[in-house]
mmCIF file of C-alpha atoms in Angstrom:
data_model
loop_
_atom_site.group_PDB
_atom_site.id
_atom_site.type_symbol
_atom_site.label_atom_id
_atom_site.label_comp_id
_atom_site.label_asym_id
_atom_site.label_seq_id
_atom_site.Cartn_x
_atom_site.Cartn_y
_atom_site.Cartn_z
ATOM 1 C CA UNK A 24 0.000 0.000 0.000
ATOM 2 C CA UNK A 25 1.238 3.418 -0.856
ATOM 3 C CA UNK A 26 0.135 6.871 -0.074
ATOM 4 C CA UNK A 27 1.290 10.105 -0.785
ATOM 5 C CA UNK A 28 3.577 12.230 1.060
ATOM 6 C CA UNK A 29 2.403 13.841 4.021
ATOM 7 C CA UNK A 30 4.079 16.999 5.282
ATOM 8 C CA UNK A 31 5.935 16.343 8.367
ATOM 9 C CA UNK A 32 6.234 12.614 7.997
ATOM 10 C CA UNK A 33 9.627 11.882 7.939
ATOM 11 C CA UNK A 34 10.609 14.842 10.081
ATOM 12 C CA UNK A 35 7.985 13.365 12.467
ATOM 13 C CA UNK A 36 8.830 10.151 12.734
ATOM 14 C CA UNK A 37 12.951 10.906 13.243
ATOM 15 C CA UNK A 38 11.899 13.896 15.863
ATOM 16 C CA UNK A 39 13.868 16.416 13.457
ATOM 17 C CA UNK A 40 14.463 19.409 16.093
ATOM 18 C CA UNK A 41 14.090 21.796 12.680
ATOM 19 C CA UNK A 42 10.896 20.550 11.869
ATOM 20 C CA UNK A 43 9.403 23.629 14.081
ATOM 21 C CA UNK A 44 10.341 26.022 11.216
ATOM 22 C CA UNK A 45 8.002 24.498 8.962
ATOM 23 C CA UNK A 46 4.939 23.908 11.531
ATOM 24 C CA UNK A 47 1.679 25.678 10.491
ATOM 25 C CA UNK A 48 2.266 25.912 7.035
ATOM 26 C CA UNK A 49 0.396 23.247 4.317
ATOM 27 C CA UNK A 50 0.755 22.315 0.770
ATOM 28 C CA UNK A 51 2.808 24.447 -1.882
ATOM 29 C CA UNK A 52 4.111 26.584 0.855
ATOM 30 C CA UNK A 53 5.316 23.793 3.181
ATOM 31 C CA UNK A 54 6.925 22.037 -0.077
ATOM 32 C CA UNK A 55 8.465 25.655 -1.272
ATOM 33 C CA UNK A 56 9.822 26.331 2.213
ATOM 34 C CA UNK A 57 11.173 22.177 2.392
ATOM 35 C CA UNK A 58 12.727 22.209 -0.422
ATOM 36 C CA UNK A 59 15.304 24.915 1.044
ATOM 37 C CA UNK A 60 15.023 24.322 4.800
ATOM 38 C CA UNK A 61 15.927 20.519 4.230
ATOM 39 C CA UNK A 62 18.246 20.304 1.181
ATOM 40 C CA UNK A 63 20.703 18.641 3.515
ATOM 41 C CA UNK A 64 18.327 16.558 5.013
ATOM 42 C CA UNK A 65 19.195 12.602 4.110
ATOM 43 C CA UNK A 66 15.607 11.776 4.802
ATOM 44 C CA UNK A 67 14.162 14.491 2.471
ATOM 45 C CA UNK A 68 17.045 13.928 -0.025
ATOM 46 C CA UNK A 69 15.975 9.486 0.382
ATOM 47 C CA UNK A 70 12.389 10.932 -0.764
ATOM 48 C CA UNK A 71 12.895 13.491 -3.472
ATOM 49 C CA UNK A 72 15.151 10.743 -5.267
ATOM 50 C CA UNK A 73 12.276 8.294 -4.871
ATOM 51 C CA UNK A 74 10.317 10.719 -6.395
ATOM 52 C CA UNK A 75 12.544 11.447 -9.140
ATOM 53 C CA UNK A 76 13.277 7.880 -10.230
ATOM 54 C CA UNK A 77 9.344 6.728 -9.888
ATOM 55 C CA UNK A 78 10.055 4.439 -6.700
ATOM 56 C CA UNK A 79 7.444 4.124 -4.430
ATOM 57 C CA UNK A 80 7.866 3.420 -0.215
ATOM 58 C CA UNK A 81 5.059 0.657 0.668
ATOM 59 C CA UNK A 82 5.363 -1.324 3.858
ATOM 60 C CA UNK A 83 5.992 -4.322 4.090
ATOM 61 C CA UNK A 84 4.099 -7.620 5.976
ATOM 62 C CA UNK A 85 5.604 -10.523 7.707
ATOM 63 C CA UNK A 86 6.667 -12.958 5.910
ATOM 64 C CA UNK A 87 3.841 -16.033 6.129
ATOM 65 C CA UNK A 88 4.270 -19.134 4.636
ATOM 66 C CA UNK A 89 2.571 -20.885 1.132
ATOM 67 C CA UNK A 90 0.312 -22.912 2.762
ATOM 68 C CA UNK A 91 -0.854 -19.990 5.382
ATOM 69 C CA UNK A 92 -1.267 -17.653 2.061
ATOM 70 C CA UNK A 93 -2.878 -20.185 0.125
ATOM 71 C CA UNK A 94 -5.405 -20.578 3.188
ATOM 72 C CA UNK A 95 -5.935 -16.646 3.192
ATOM 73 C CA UNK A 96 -6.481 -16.363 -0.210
ATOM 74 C CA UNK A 97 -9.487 -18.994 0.058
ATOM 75 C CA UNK A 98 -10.922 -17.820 3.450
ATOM 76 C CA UNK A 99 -9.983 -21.025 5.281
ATOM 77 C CA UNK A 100 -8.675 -20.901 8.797
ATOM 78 C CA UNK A 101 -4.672 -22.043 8.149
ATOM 79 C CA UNK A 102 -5.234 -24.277 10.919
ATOM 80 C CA UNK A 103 -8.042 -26.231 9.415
ATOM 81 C CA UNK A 104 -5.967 -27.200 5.850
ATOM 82 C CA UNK A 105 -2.543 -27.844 7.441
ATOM 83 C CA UNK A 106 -2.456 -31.753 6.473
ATOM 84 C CA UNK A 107 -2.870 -30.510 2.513
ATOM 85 C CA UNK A 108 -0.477 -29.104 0.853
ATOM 86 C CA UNK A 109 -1.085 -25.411 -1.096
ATOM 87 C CA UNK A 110 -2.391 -26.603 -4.229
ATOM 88 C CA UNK A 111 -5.283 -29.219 -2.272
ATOM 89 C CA UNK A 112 -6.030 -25.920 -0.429
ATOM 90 C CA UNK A 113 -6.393 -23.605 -3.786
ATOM 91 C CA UNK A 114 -8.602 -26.556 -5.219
ATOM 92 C CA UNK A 115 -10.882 -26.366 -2.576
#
């Protein structure tokens, strides 16, 4: 799942102490004012080269295994199918 940037975010979530400069201000004016205030910034820098390049930051689930998937995918409880191996379960 991705979503779009949200002002603040990654000077939120690292606590950046110069993050107070750009409080109160919203869209083009918060970007405008970014763009200068954080040039150094490796977390702003990280997303502006996502940007650039067309990556996008999605987050990531644990990792589960075949047969659990499998299981998911058909609305079965996991521990109900766990004698059959993924391909009984997707036949079901």
């Amino acid at each position: 799942m991705s979503k779009e940037y949200t002002s603040g975010t990654f000077c939120i979530d690292i606590k950046c102490p110069q993050h107070a400069a750009l409080d109160g201000l919203k869209g083009n004016a918060y970007i405008e004012k970014k763009q200068v205030h954080c040039k150094d910034c490796f977390a702003w820098r990280f997303f502006i080269w996502t940007k650039d390049h067309k990556w996008r930051i999605v987050q990531t689930q644990p990792e589960i295994s075949n047969k659990q998937l499998a299981a998911m995918i058909k609305g079965i409880d996991p521990v109900r199918v766990e004698d059959l191996t993924e391909d009984e379960i997707l036949c079901l």
